[in-house]
Each structure stands twice: as structure tokens, then as C-alpha cells.
Short mmCIF file of C-alpha atoms and ligand atoms in Angstrom, two decimals:
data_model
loop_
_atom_site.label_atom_id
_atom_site.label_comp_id
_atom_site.label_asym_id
_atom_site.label_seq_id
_atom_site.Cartn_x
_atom_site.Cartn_y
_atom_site.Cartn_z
CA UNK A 13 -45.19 -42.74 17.42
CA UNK A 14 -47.94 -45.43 17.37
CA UNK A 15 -46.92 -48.53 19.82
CA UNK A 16 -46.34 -51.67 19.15
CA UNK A 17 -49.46 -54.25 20.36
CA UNK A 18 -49.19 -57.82 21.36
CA UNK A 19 -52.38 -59.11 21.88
CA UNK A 20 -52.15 -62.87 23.77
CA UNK A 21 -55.41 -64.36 22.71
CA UNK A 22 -55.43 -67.33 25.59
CA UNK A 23 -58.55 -68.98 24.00
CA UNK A 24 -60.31 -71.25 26.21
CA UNK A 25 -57.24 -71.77 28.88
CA UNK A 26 -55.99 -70.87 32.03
CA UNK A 27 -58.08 -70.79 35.73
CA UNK A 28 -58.29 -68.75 37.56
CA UNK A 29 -55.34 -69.58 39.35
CA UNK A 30 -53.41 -70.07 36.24
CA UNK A 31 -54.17 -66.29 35.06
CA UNK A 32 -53.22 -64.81 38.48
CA UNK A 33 -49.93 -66.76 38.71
CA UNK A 34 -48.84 -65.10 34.86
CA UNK A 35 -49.97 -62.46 35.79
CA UNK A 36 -48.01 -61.71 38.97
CA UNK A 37 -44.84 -62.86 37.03
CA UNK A 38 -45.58 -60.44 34.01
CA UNK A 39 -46.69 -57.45 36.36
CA UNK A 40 -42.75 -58.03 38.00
CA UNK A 41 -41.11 -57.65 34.20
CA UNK A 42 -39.28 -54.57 34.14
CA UNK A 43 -38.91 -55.31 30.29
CA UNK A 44 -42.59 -53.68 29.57
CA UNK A 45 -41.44 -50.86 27.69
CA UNK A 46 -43.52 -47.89 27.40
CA UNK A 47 -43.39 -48.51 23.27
CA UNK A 48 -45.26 -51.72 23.29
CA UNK A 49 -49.16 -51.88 23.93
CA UNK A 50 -49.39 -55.71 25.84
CA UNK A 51 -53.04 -56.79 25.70
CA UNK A 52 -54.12 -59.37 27.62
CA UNK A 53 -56.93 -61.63 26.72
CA UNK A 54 -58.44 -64.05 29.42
CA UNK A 55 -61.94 -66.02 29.44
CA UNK A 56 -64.75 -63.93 30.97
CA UNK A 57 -64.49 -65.45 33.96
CA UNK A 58 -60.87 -64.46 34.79
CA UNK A 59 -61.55 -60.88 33.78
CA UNK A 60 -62.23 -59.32 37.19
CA UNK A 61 -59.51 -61.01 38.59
CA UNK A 62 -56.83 -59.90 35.88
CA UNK A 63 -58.08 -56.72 36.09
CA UNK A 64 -57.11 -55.98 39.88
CA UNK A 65 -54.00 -57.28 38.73
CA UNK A 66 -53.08 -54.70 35.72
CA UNK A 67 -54.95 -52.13 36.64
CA UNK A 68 -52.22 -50.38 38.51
CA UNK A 69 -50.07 -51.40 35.34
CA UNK A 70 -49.54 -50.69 31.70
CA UNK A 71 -50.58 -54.03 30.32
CA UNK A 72 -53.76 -53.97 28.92
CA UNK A 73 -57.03 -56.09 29.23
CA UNK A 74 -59.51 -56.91 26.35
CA UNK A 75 -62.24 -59.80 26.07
CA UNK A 76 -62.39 -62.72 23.79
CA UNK A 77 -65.89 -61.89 22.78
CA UNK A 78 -69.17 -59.99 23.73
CA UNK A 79 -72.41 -60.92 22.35
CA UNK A 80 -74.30 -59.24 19.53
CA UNK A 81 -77.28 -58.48 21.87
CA UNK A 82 -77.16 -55.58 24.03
CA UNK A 83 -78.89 -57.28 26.66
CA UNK A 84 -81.81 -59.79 27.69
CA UNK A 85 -83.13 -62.87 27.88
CA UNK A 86 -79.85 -64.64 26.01
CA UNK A 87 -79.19 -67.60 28.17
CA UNK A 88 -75.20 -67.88 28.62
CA UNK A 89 -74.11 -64.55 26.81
CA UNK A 90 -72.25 -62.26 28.62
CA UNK A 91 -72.60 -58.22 27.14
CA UNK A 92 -70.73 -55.88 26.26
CA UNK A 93 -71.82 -53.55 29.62
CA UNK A 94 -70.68 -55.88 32.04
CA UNK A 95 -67.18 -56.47 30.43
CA UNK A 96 -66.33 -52.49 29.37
CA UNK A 97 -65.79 -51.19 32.81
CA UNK A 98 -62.54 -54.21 32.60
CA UNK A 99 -61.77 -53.81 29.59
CA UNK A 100 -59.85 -51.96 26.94
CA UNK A 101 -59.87 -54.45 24.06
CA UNK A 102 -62.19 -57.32 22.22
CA UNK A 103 -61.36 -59.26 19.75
CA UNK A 104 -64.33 -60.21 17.02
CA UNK A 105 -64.70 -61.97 13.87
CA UNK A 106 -61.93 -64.57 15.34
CA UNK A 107 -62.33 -67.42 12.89
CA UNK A 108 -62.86 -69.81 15.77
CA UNK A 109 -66.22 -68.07 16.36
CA UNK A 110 -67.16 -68.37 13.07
CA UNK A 111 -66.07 -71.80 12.29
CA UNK A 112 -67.41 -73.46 15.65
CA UNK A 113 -70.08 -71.20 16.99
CA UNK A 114 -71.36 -70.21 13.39
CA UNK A 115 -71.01 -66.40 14.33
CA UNK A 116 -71.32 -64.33 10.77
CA UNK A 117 -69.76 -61.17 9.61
CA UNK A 118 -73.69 -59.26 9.96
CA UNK A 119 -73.58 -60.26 13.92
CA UNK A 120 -69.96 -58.98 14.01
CA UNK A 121 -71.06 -55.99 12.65
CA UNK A 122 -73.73 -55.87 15.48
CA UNK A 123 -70.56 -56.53 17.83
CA UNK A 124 -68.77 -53.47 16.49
CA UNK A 125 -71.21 -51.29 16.79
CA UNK A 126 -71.70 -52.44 20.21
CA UNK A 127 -68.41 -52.17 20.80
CA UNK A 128 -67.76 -48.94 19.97
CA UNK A 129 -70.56 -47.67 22.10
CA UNK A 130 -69.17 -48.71 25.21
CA UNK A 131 -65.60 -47.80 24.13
CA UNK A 132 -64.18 -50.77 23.61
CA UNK A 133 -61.51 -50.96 20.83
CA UNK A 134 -62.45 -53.93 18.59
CA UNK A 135 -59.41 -56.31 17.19
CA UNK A 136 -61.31 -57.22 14.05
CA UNK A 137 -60.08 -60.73 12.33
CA UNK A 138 -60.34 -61.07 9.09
CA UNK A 139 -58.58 -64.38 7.12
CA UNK A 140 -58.96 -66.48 4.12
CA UNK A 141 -59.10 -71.12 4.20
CA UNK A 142 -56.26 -72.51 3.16
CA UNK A 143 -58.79 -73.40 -0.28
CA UNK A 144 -59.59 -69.86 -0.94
CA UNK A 145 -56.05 -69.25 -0.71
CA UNK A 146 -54.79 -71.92 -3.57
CA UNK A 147 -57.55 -70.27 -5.38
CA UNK A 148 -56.19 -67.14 -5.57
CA UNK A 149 -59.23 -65.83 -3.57
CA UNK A 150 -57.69 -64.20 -0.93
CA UNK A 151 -58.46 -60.36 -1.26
CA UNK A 152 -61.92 -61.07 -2.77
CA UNK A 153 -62.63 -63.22 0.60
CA UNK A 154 -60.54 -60.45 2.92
CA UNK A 155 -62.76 -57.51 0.85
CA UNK A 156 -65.91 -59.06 1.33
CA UNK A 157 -65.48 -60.11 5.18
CA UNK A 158 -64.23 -56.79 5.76
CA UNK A 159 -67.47 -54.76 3.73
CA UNK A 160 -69.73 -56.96 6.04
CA UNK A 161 -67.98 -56.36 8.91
CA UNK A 162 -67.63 -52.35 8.70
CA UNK A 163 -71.18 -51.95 7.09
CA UNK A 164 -72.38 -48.48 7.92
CA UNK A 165 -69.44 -47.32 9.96
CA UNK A 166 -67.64 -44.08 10.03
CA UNK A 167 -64.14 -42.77 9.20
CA UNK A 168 -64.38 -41.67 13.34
CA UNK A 169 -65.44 -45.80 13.99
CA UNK A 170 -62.62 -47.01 11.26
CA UNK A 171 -59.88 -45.30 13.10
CA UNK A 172 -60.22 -46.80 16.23
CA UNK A 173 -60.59 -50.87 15.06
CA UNK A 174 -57.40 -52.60 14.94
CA UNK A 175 -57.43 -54.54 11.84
CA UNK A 176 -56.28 -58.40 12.43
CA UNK A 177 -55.00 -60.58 9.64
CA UNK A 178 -55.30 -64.05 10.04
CA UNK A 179 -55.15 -66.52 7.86
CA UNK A 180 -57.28 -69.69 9.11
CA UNK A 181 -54.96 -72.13 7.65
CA UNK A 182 -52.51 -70.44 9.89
CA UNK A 183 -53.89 -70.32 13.24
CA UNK A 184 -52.79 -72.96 15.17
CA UNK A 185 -51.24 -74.90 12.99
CA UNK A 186 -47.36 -73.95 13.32
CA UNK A 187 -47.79 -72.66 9.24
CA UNK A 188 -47.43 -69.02 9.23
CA UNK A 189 -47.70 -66.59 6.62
CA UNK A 190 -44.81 -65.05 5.07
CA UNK A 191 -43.91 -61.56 5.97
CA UNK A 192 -44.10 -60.36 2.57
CA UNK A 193 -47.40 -62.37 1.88
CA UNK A 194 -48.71 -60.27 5.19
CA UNK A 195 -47.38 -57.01 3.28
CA UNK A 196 -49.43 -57.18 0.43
CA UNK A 197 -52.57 -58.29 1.95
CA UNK A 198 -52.13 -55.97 4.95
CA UNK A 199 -51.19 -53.37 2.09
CA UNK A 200 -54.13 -53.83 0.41
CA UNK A 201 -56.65 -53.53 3.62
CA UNK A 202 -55.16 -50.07 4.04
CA UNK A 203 -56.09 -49.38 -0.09
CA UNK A 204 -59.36 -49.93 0.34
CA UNK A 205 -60.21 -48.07 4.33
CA UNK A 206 -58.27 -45.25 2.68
CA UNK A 207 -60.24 -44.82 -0.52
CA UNK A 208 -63.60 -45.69 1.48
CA UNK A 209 -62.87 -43.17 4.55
CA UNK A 210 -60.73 -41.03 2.96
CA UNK A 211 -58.29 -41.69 5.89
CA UNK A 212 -53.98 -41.20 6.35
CA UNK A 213 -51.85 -44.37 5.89
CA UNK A 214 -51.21 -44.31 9.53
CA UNK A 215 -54.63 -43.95 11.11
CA UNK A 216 -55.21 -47.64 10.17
CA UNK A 217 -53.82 -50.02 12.31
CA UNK A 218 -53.06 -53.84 11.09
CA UNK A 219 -51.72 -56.06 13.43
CA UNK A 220 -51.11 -60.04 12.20
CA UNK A 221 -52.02 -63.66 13.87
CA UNK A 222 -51.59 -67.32 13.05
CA UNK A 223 -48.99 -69.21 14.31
CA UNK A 224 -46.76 -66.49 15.54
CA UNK A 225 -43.79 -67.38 17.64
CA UNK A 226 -40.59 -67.79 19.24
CA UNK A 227 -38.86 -68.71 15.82
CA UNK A 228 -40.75 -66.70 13.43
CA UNK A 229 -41.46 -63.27 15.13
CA UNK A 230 -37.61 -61.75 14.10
CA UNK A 231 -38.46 -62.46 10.49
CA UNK A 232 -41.66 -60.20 11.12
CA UNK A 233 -40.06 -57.88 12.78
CA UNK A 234 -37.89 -57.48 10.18
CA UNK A 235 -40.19 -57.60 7.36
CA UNK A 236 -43.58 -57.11 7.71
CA UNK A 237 -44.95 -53.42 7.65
CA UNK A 238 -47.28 -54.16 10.40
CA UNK A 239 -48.32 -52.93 14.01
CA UNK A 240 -48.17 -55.77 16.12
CA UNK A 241 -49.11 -59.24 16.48
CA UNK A 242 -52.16 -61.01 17.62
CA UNK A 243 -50.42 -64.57 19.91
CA UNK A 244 -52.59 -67.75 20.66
CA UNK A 245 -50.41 -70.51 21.80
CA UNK A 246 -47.22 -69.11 22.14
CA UNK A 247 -48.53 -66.56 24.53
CA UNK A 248 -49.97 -69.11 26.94
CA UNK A 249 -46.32 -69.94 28.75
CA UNK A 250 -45.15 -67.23 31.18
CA UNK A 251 -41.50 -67.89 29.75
CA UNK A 252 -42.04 -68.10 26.02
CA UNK A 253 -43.72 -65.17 26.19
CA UNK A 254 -41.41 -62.63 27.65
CA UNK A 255 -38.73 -64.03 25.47
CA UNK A 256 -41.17 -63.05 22.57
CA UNK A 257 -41.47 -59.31 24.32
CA UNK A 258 -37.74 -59.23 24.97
CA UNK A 259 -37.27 -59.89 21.03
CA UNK A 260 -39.48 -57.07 20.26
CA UNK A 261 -37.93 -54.81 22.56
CA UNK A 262 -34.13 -55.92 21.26
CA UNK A 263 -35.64 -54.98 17.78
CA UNK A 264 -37.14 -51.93 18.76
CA UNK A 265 -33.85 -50.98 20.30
CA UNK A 266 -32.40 -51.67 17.38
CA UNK A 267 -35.08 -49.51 15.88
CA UNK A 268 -35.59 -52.30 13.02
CA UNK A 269 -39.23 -53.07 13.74
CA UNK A 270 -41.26 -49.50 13.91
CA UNK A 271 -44.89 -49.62 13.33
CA UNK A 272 -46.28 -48.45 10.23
P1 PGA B 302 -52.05 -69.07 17.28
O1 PGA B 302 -53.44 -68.29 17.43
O2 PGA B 302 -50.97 -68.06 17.61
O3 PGA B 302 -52.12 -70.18 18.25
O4 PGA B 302 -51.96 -69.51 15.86
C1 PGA B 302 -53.61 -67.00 16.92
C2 PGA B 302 -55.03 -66.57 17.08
O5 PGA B 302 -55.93 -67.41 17.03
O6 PGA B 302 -55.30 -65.39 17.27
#
């Protein structure tokens, strides 16, 4: 059975200090249950220091970003070879790269690529603007984004990106999406990877993000056919968090939520 990820996208937060003192209290949960995938997302320069921290552990580590270039004379970009022998994870196409740092779906396709060469498992985030959505544009926008994004990738490459939906209007802003909103768009990701790539239902992986939290994430469980959840703010506090991983693992007990 596929696990259940929680990816805590911490942005641009936490020192040092701040990482290693979640950290040490997450490390001493006993509730990390062998069904959930936790994935831990730090700034760069907390990386080395998280990682001596989980590596003994189950919890995961991915990077916010690597850059497009494999490596160079880039001033202030960090590659992908001196984050993969950290990490797991990275998350691209974040909306927050596109929107402030101008990043485009051709350089996340670069990223991907690059990615995948030094086996790094990309979270790829794909999401609509509150406009496209009252325009009814939202699977031309998620279909183009994601035909940019996978350009000349195989069914091999497909299987191992975790597919993020999240809506920009949503991330952030305490406005999530509903569950059955998340169905159909999430539904309709998984139409067009399996037509393309000729793949199974459950070789693609969609996980969801924007605004996730303690007061929303039973509904989710309950109703969204997704595998996990992608957390910004509400992953940032030590004690919000692990009541949001104690609420997965009731439901998983339960054996409500099971990915799909
Ligand atoms: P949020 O962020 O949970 O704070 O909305 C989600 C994300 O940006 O991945």
C-alpha cells in the first residue's frame, strides 16, 4: 500500500536553531507511523543540519528548490549536486517561485530533468489564480502548466514525480479548496498522465496544498481521493503539527483516509 506524504513546506522560516529544536521534538514522536511518508522541507542552509537529525529516522528531507543550471558561474544558486546527497525530495513549480522570482514552467522542466538525474523525487506544483478559476479556466491552465512542465519525459520519469495541486488563490490565504473540487481536478491530472504514458491509476501520485490545516484536514481525509498533503503554515508550529499527524493517523486507524 502506497503511504501517506505530508510534505511541511517551511518557506523562508526557521534558523538554524529553530529547525534543530522541531526537529528534536518530532524525532521523540512515537506517533510516526510506518504508513505515513513525513517530508521535511527546510531552507538550504538548515539542510545539513536537519539531515544529521533524521537521518537515523524515518522522516524524510527534501529541498525547497534547486536551480535549473547544473552548475557554474550562477552567483547565489545552490545545485542540485550539492543538495542530493541530503535529500530525498524537492519541491518545483511552487507558485511562489513563479510569482516572485519569475521562474517558468520551461526552467522547471530543466529542474526535473535535473532532478531526476540525481534521484531526487520532484513534488511538482501545479495551480490555477483565483481569475482563471471564475473563468472556468482551471484544467486548460492545470493542462498546459503540466505539458510544459513534463515536456519530453518518460512513463519511467512520470512515475516517480509527485503531482501537487495547488491552487494560488489558496495558498496562504486560510481559503482552501473543497475536497470534491480537489477530486475532479486531481481526477483529471490522472486522465491525462494515463492516456499520455499509458500508466495504472495508482502509479500517479497527487498530493494537495493551499491552506491546509488543523480544521480542514478531517474533511480531506474524508473526501478527497488523494495521497497526501503538501503544509506551509500550519506545519511551521511543533504542536499544530503533530496534532495534524495524530489526525491522520486516527483516520488511518480508522482506515477512512487510504491513498488512492
Ligand atoms: P499554506 O502553503 O499551507 O501556507 O497555504 C502551502 C504551500 O505553499 O505549499
Amino acid at each position: 500500500m502506497s503511504k501517506i506524504l505530508i510534505a511541511a513546506n517551511w518557506k523562508m522560516n526557521k534558523t538554524d536553531n529553530e529547525v534543530i529544536s522541531f526537529l528534536k521534538k518530532l524525532t521523540r514522536n512515537n506517533n510516526i507511523i510506518s504508513q505515513l511518508e513525513i517530508i521535511i522541507f527546510p531552507s538550504f542552509v538548515s539542510l545539513i543540519t536537519a539531515y544529521n537529525l533524521l537521518k537515523k529516522t524515518r522522516i524524510k528531507l527534501g529541498t525547497q528548490n534547486i536551480s535549473n543550471k547544473e552548475k557554474g558561474a550562477y552567483t547565489g544558486e545552490v545545485s542540485v549536486s550539492m543538495v542530493a546527497p541530503f535529500c530525498s525530495y524537492v519541491i518545483l513549480g511552487h507558485s511562489e517561485r513563479r510569482i516572485y522570482f519569475y521562474e517558468n514552467y520551461k526552467d522547471v522542466n530543466e529542474k526535473i530533468k535535473l532532478a531526476l538525474k540525481f534521484k531526487l523525487k520532484p513534488i511538482l506544483c501545479l495551480g490555477e489564480t483565483s481569475n482563471e478559476r471564475k473563468k472556468g479556466l482551471v484544467l486548460k491552465v492545470i493542462r498546459n502548466q503540466l505539458n510544459m512542465a513534463i515536456k519530453s519525459l518518460s512513463a519511467k520519469d512520470i512515475k516517480k514525480i509527485i503531482f501537487a495541486y495547488e491552487p494560488i488563490w489558496a495558498i496562504g490565504t486560510g481559503k482552501n479548496d473543497k475536497p470534491e473540487d480537489t477530486n475532479l481536478i486531481s481526477s483529471q491530472i490522472k486522465r491525462l498522465l494515463i492516456n499520455r504514458f499509458n500508466l495504472k491509476n495508482e502509479e500517479i501520485k497527487i498530493i494537495y496544498g493551499g491552506s491546509v490545516n488543523l480544521n480542514n484536514i478531517e474533511e480531506f481525509l474524508i473526501k478527497a481521493k488523494i495521497n497526501g498533503f503538501l503544509i506551509g503554515k500550519a506545519s511551521l508550529d511543533y504542536y499544530n503539527f503533530s496534532k495534524i499527524i495524530n489526525l491522520i493517523k486516527k483516520q488511518n486507524d480508522k482506515k477512512i483516509f487510504k491513498p488512492r
